[in-house]
CSV table of C-alpha atoms in Angstrom, one decimal:
chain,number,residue,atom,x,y,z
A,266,UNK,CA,-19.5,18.8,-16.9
A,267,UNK,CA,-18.9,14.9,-17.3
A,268,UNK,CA,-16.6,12.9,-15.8
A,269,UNK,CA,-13.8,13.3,-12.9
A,270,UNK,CA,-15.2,16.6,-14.0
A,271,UNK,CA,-18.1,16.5,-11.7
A,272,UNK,CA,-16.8,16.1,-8.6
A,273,UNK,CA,-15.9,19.4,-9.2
A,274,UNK,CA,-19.0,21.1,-9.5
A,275,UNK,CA,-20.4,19.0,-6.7
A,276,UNK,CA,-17.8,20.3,-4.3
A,277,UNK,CA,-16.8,23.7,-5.8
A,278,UNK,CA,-20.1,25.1,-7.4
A,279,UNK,CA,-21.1,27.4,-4.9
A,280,UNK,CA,-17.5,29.4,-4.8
A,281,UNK,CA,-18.2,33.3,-6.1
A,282,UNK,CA,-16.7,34.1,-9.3
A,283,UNK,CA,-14.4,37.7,-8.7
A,284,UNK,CA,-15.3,38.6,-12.0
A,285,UNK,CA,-18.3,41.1,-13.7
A,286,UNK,CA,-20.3,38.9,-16.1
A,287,UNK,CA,-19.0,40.3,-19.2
A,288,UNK,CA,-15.4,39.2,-18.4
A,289,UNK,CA,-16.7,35.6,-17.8
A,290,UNK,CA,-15.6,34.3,-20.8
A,291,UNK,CA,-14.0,31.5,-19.5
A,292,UNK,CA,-15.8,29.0,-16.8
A,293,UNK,CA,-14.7,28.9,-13.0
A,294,UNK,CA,-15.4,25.3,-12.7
A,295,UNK,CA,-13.8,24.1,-15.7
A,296,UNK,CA,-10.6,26.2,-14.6
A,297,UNK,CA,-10.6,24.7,-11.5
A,298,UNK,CA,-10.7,21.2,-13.0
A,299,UNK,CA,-7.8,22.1,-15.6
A,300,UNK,CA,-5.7,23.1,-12.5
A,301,UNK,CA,-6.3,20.1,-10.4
A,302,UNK,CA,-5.9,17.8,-13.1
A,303,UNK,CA,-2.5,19.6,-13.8
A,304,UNK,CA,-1.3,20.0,-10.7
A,305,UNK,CA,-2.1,15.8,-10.6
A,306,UNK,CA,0.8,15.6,-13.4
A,307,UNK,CA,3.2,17.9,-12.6
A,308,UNK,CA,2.2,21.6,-13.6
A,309,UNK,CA,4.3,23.9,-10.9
A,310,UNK,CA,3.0,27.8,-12.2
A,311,UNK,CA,0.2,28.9,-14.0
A,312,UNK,CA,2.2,28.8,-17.3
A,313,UNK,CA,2.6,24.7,-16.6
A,314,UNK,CA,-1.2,25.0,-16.5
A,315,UNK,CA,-1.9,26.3,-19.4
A,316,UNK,CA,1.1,24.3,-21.2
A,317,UNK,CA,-0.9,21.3,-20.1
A,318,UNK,CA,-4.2,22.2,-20.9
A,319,UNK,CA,-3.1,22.7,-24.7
A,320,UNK,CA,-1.3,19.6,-25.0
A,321,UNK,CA,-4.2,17.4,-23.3
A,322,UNK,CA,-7.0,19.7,-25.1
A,323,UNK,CA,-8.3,16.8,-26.9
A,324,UNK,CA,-8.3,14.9,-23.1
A,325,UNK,CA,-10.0,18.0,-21.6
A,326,UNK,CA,-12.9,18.2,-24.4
A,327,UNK,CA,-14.0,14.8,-23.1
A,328,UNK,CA,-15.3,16.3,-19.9
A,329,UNK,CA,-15.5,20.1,-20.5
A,330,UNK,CA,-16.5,22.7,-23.2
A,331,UNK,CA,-13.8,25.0,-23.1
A,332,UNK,CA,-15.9,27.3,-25.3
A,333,UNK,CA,-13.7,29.9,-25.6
A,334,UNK,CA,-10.5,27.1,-25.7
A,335,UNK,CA,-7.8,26.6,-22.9
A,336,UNK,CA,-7.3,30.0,-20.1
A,337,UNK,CA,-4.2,31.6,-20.8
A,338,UNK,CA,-1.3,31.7,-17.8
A,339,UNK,CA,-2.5,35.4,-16.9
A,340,UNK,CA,-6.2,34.6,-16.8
A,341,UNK,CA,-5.4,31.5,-14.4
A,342,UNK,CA,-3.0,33.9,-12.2
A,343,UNK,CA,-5.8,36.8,-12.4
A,344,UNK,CA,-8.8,34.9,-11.4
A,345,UNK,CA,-7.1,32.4,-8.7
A,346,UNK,CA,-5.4,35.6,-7.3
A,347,UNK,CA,-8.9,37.0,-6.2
A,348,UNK,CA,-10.9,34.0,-5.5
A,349,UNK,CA,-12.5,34.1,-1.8
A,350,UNK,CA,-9.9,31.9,-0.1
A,351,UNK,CA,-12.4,31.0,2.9
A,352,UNK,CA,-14.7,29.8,0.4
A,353,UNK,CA,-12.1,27.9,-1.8
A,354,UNK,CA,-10.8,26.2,1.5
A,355,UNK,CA,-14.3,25.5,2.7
A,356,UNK,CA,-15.1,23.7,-0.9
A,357,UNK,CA,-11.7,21.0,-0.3
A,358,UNK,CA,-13.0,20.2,3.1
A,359,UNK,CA,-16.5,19.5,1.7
A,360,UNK,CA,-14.2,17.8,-1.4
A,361,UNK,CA,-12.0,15.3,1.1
A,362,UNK,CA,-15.2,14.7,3.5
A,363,UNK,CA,-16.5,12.8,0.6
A,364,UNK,CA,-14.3,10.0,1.1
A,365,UNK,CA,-12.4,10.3,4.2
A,366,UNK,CA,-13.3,7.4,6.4
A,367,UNK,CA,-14.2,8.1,10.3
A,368,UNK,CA,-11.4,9.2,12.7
A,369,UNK,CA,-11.8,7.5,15.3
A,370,UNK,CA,-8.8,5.8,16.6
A,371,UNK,CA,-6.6,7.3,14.2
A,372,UNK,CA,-3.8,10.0,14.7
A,373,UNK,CA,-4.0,13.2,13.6
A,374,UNK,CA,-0.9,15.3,14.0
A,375,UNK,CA,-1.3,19.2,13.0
A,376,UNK,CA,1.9,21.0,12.1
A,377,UNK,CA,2.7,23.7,9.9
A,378,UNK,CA,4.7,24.5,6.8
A,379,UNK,CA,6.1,27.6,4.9
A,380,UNK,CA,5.7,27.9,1.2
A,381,UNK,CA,9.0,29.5,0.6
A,382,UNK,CA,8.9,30.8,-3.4
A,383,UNK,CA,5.5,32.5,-2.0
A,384,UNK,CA,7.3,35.8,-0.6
A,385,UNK,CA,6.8,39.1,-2.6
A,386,UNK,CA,9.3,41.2,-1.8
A,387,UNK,CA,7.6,44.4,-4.3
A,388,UNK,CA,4.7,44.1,-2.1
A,389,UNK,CA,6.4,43.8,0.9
A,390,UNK,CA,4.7,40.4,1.4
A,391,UNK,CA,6.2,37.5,3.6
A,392,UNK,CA,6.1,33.6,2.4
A,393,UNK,CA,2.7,32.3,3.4
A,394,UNK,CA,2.7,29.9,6.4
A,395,UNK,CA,0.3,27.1,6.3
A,396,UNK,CA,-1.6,24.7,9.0
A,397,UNK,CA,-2.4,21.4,7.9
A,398,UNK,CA,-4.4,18.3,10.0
A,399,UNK,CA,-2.8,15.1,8.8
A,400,UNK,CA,-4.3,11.5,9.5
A,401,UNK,CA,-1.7,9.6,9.9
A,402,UNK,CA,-2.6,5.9,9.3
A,403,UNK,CA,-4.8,6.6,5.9
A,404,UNK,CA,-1.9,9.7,4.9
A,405,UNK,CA,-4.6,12.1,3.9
A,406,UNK,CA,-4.8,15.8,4.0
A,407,UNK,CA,-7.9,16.7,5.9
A,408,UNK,CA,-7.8,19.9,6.3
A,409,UNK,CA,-5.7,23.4,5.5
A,410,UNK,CA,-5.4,26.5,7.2
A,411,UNK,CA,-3.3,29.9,6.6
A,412,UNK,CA,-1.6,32.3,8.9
A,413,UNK,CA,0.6,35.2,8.8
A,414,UNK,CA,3.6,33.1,10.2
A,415,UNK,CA,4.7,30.2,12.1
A,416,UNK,CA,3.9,32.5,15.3
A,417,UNK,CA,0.5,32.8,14.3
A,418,UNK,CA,0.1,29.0,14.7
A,419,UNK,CA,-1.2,28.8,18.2
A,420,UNK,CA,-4.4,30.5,17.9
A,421,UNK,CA,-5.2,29.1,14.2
A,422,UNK,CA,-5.1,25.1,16.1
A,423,UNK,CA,-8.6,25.7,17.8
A,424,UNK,CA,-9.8,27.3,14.9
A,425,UNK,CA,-8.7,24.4,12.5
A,426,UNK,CA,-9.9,21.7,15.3
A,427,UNK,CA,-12.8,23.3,14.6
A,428,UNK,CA,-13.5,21.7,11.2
A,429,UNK,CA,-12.9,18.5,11.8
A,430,UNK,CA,-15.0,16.0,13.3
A,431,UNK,CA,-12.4,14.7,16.0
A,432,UNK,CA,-14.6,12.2,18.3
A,433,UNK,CA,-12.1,9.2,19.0
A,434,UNK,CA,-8.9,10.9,17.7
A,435,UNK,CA,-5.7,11.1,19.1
A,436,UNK,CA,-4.2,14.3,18.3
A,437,UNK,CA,-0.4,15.1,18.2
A,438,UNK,CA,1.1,18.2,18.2
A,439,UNK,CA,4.8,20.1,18.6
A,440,UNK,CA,5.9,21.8,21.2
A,441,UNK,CA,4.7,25.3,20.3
A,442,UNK,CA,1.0,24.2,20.9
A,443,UNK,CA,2.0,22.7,24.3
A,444,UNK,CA,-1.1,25.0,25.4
A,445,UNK,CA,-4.0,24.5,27.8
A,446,UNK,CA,-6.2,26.2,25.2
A,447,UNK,CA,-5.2,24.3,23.0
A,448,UNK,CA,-5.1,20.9,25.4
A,449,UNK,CA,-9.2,22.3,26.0
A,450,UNK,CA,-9.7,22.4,22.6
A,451,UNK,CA,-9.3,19.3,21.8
A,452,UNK,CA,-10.8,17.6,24.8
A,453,UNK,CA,-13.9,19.5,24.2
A,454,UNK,CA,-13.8,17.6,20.3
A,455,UNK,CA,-14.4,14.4,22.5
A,456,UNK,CA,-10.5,13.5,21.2
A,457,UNK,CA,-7.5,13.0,22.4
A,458,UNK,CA,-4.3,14.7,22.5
A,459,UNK,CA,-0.1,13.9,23.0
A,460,UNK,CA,1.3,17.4,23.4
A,461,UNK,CA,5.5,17.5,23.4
A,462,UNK,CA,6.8,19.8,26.5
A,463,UNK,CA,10.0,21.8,25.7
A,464,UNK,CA,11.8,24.4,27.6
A,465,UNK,CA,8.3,27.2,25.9
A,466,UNK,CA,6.6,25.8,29.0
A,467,UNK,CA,9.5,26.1,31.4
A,468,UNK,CA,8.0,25.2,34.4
A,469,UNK,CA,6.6,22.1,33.2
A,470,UNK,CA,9.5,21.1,32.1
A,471,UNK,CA,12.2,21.9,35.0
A,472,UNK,CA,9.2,19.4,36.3
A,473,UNK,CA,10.1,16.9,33.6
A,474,UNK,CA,13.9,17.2,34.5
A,475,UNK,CA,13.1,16.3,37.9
A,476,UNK,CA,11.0,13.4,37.5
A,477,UNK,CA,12.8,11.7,35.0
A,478,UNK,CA,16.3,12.1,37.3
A,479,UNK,CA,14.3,10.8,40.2
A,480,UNK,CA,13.2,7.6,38.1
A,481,UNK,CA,17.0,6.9,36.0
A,482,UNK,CA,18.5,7.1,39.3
A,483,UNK,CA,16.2,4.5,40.6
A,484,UNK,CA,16.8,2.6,37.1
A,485,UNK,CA,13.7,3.7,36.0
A,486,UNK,CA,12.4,0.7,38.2
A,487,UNK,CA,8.8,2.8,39.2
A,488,UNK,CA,5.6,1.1,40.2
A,489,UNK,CA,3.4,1.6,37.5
A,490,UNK,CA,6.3,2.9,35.2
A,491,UNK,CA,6.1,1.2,31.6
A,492,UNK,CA,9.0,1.0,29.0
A,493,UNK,CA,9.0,0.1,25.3
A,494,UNK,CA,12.6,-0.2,23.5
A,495,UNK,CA,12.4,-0.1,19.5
A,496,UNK,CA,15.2,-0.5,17.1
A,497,UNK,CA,15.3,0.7,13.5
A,498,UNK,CA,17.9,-0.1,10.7
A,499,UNK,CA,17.7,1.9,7.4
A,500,UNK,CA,19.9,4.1,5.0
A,501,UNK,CA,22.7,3.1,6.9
A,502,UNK,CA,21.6,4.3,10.1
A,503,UNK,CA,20.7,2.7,13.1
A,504,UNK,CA,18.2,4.2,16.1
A,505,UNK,CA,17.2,3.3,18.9
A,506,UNK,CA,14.8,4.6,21.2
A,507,UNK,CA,13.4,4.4,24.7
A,508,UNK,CA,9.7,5.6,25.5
A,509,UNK,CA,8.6,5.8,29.1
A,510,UNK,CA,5.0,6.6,30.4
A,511,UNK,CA,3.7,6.7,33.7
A,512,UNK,CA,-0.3,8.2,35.3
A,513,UNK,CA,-0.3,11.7,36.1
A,514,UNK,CA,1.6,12.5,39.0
A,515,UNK,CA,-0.4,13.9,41.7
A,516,UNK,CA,1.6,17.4,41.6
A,517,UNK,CA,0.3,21.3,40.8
A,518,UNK,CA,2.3,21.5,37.9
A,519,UNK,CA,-0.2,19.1,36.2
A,520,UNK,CA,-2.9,20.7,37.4
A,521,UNK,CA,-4.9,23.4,35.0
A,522,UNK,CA,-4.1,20.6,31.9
A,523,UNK,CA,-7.7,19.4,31.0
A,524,UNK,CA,-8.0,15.8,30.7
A,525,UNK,CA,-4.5,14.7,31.2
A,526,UNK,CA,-4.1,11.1,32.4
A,527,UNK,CA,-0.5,10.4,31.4
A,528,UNK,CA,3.0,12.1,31.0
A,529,UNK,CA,6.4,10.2,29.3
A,530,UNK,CA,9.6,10.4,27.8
A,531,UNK,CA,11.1,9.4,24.6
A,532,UNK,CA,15.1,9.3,24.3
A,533,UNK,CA,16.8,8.7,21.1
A,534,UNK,CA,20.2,7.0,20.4
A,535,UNK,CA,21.1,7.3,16.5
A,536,UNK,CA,24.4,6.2,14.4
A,537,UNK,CA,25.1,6.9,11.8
A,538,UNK,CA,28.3,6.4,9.5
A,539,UNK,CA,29.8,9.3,7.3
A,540,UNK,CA,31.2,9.4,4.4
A,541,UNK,CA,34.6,9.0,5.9
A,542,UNK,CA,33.5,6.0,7.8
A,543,UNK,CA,33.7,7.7,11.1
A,544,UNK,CA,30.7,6.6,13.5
A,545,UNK,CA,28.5,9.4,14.0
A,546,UNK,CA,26.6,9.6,17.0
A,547,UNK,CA,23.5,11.7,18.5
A,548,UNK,CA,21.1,11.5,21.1
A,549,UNK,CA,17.9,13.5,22.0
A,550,UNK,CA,15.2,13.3,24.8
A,551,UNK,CA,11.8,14.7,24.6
A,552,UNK,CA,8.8,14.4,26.8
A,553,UNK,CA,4.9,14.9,26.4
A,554,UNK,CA,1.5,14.8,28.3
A,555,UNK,CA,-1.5,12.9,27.2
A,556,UNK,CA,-4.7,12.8,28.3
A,557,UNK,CA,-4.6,9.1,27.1
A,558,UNK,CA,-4.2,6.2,29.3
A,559,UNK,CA,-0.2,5.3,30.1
A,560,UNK,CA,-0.4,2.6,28.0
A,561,UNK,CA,3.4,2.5,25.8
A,562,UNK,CA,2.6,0.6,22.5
A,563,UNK,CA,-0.3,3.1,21.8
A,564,UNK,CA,1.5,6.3,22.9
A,565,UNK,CA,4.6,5.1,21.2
A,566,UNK,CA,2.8,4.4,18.2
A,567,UNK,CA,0.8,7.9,18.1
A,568,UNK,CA,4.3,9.5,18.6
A,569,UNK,CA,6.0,7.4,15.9
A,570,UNK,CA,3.6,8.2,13.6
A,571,UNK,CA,3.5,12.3,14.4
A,572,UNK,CA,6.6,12.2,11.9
A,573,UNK,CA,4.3,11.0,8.8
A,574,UNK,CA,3.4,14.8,8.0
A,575,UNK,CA,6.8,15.3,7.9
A,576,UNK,CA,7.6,12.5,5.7
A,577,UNK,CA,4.5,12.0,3.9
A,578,UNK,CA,3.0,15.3,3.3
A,579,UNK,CA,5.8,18.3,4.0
A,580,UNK,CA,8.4,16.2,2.1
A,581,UNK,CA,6.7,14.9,-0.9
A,582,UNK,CA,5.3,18.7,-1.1
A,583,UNK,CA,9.0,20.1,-1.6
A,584,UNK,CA,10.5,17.4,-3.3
A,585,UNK,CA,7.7,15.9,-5.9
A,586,UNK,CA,5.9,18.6,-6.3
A,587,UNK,CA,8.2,21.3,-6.0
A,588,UNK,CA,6.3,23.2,-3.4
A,589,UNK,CA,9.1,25.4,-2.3
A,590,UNK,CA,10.3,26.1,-5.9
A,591,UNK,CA,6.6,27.7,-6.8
A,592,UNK,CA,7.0,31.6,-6.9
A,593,UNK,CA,3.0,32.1,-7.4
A,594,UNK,CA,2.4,34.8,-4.8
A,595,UNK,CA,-0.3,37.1,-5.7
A,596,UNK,CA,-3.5,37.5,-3.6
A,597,UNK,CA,-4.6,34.7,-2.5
A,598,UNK,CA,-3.3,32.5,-5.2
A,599,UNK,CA,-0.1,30.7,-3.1
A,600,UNK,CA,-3.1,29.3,-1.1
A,601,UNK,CA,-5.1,28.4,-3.8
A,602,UNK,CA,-2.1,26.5,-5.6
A,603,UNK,CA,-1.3,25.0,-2.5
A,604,UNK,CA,-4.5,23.5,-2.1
A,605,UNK,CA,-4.7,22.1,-5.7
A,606,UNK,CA,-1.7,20.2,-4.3
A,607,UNK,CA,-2.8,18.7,-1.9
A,608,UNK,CA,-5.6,17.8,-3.5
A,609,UNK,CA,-3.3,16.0,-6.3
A,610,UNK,CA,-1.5,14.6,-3.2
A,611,UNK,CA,-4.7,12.8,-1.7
A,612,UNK,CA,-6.0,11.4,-5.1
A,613,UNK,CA,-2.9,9.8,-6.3
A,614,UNK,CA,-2.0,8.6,-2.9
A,615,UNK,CA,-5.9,7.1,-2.8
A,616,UNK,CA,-5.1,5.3,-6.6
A,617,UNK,CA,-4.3,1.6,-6.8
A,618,UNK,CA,-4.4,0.9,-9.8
A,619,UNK,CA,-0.8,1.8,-10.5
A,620,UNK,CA,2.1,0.2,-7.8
A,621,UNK,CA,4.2,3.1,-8.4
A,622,UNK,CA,5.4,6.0,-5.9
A,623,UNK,CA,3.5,9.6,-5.8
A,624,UNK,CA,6.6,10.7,-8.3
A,625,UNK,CA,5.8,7.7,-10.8
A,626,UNK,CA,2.0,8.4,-10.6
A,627,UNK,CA,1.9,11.9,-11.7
A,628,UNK,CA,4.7,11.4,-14.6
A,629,UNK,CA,2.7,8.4,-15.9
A,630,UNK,CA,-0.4,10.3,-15.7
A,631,UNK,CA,1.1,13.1,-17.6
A,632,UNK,CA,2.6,10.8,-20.1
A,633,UNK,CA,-0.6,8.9,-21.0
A,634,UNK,CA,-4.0,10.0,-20.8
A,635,UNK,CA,-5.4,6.4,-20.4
A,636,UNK,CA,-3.2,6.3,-16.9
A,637,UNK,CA,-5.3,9.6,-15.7
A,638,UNK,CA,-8.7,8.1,-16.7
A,639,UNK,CA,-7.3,5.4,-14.8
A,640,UNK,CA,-7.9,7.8,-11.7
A,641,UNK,CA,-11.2,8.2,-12.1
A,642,UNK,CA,-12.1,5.7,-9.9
A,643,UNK,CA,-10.6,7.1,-7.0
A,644,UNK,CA,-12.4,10.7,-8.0
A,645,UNK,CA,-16.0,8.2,-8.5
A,646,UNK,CA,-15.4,8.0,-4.4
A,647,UNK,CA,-15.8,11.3,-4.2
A,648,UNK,CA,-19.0,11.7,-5.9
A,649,UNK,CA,-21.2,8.6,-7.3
A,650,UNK,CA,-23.6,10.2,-8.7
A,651,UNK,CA,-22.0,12.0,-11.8
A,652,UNK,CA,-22.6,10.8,-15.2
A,653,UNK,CA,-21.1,6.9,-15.8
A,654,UNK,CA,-21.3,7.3,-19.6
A,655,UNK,CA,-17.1,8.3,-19.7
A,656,UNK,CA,-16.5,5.3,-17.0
A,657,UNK,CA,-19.0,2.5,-17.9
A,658,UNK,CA,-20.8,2.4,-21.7
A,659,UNK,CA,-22.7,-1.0,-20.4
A,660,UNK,CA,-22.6,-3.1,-18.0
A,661,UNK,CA,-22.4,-6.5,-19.9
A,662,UNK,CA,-19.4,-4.5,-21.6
A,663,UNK,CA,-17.0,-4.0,-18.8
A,664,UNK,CA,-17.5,-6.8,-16.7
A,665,UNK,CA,-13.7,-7.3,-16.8
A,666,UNK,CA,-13.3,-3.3,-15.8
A,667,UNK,CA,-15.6,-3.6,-13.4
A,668,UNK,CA,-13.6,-6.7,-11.9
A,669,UNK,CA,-10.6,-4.7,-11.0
A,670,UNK,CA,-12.4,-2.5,-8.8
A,671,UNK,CA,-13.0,-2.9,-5.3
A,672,UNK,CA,-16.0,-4.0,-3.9
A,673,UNK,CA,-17.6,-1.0,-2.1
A,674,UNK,CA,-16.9,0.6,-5.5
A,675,UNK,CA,-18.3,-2.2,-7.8
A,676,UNK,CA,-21.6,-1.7,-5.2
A,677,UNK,CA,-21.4,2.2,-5.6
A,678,UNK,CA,-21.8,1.9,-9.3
A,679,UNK,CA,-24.2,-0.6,-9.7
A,680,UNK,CA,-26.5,1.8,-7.1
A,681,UNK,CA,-26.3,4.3,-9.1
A,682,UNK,CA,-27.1,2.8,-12.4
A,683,UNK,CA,-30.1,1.3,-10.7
A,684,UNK,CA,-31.4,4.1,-9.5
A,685,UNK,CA,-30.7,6.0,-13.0
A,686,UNK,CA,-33.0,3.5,-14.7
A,687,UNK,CA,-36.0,4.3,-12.1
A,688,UNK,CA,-35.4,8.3,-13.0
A,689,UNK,CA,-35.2,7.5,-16.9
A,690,UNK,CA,-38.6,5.4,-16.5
A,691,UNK,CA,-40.4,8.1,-14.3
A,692,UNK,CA,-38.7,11.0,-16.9
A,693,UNK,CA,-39.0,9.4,-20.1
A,694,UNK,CA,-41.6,12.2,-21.3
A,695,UNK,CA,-38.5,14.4,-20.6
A,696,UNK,CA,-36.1,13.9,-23.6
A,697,UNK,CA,-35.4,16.7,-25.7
A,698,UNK,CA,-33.0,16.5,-28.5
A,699,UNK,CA,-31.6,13.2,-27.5
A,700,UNK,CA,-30.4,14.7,-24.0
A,701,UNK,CA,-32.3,13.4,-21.2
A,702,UNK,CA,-33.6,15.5,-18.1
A,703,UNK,CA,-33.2,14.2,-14.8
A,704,UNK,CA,-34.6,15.9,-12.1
A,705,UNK,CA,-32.1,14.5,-9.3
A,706,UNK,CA,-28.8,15.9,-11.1
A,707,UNK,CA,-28.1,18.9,-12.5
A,708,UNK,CA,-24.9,17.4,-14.3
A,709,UNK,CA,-25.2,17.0,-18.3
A,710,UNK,CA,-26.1,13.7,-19.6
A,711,UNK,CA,-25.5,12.4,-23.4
A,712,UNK,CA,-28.1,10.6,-25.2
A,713,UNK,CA,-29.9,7.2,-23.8
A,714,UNK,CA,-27.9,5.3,-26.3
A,715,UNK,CA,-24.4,6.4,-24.7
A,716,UNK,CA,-25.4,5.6,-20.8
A,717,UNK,CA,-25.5,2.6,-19.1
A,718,UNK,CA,-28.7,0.6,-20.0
């Protein structure tokens, strides 16, 4: 494999093929890498797959052999169907650890979301729920987790805290995993969390209700009470909100919650005009525990930005790629496909070499083959050591290329060359048939001639 290619055996190589040798005619890793790249442009179905792969064959052959040419739709639908989803979920994390950066200080909000075209209704097989952690200020998937249903959720959270390396996070969460478990969890990560307290924790909220009366009645003029009033105008609607935070108070109720240090409110006002012109108006309230300090910009902030997997991830799932729509439902293929999207998700929301939105990305990229080398870039940050001869056929040749990368990237390459010409020199009694050995990769190289030099 050469190429974006690569990363894919890097991350992916070690996932057991379902199938006896014999039937092996086509490769795992190269299927992967045609599904990936198709989901990246559009494909929603195995049949999209393998329309793609046709069409781009000539695009494919640059990177992969495709011995026995492009998978057919039932081949992609068999083998996906039975792959080992633990292990395929396992190889993404390893995938996005590549190039995620550090956590700390960033939010991470954890919700979950139905694939609705996933139900099989011959099998008597419900729509596959899924649990995803989000980070909110870099608007990355970081991990993926299935349950049964959305019931299921509140025992999967420790599980999926479990794979991520929280120290320094602040995690927020909905109401349904208002849970001290859950609260435990995440203190023993060394992170944070912002929990929101509905009527599923009654108790704690008839507390709420009487804390919050107590302080409006006094005008919510409270030693050590702190207040933070935003204001938001777009798509013709206007809202306002109100949060409130205040330490612990010193009551049983709060007792049993581990780490908690803070508790608040957050009241909405919205308007909104219809199409009749009429003024329509609506107001919520919600509260929530922390066991950050009661500091307001920071809580408000973490709160504010809870909504990103809703608008960033759940939304662009449905609506650009066409999540819902999908009816791939056998085995364990709905959570294969789903993580190929998110994959596709992550890369084009990491490329910046095109100022276009996630829709305009994967249309141009489907369109033009040039646009989808274009990526490869942001797939080099996940690996830096596969082959450069597709990226980079000299140095002195693509200074301007090499100009419109970043610098961390520009410094990447550059290592890697370096340290190629130190393995050529100590391998050079290694070249057979114009294909040179090197002992540190296991990736296919080209000729000397065709690499940088």
């Amino acid at each position: 494999m050469e190429g974006p290619a690569a990363l894919i055996y890097n991350s992916f190589e070690n996932i057991s093929d379902p199938r006896v040798e014999r039937g092996q005619n086509h490769d795992l890793l190269e299927m992967i890498f045609i599904a990936l790249t198709a989901s990246i442009c559009g494909a929603n179905g195995w049949g999209d797959v393998e329309r793609f792969a046709k069409t781009k064959a000539d695009w494919f052959h640059q990177y992969i052999d495709l011995k026995h040419g492009v998978p057919s739709h039932d081949t992609f639908g068999r083998v996906f169907s039975r792959l080992d989803t633990g292990e395929f979920l396992a190889s993404m994390h390893h995938w996005i650890d590549q190039f995620a950066t550090a956590l700390r200080g960033q939010g991470i909000a954890i919700d979950g979301k139905t694939l609705r075209g996933s139900f099989d209704q011959g099998s008597n097989k419900s729509a596959l729920h899924t649990l995803t952690a989000f980070a909110t200020g870099s608007k990355l998937v970081l991990r993926q987790l299935s349950v049964e249903d959305k019931s299921n959720e509140i025992p999967a959270v420790p599980m999926l805290l479990e794979l991520l390396d929280l120290a320094g996070a602040a995690v927020t969460l909905d109401a349904i995993h208002c849970q001290r478990e859950t609260a435990k969890s995440i203190i023993d990560a060394e992170a944070d969390y912002i929990l929101t307290v509905k009527k599923n924790q009654q108790n704690l909220y008839n507390k709420f209700i009487e804390l919050f009366t107590q302080y409006g009645e006094g005008g919510y003029r409270v030693k050590g009470l702190r207040k933070q009033i935003t204001v938001e105008n777009s798509h013709g609607r206007e809202e306002r909100r109100a949060y409130y935070c205040i330490d612990v108070p010193d009551d049983d109720e709060f007792k049993g919650w581990e780490g908690i240090r803070s508790i608040g409110m957050v009241y909405r006002h919205r308007e909104q005009r219809s199409r009749t012109g009429e003024v329509v108006e609506h107001d919520e309230t919600s509260f929530f525990i922390s066991s950050l300090p009661a500091k307001v910009k920071t809580l408000s902030t973490h709160l504010r930005d809870h909504w990103r997997i809703e608008n960033s991830q759940h939304y662009v799932l449905d609506v650009t790629f066409s999540e819902d729509a999908g009816r791939i439902r056998k085995g364990g293929a709905p959570e294969i496909s789903g993580v190929f999207r998110r994959m596709a998700l992550n890369i084009l929301r990491q490329d910046t070499t095109l100022k276009e939105s996630i829709r305009g990305k994967k249309l141009m990229a489907g369109w033009d083959g040039t646009i989808l080398e274009g990526f490869t870039p942001v797939f080099k940050l996940f690996d830096v050591r596969f082959p450069l001869r597709c990226m980079l056929l000299s140095v002195e040749a693509n200074q301007d290329f090499l100009a419109t990368l970043g610098v961390g990237i520009r410094y990447k390459l550059y290592a890697v060359w370096f340290e190629e010409q130190l393995v050529r020199t100590r391998d050079s009694g290694n070249q057979k048939n114009g294909r040179l050995s090197l002992s540190s990769s296991n990736y296919k190289h080209t000729s000397a001639s065709n690499s940088l030099e």
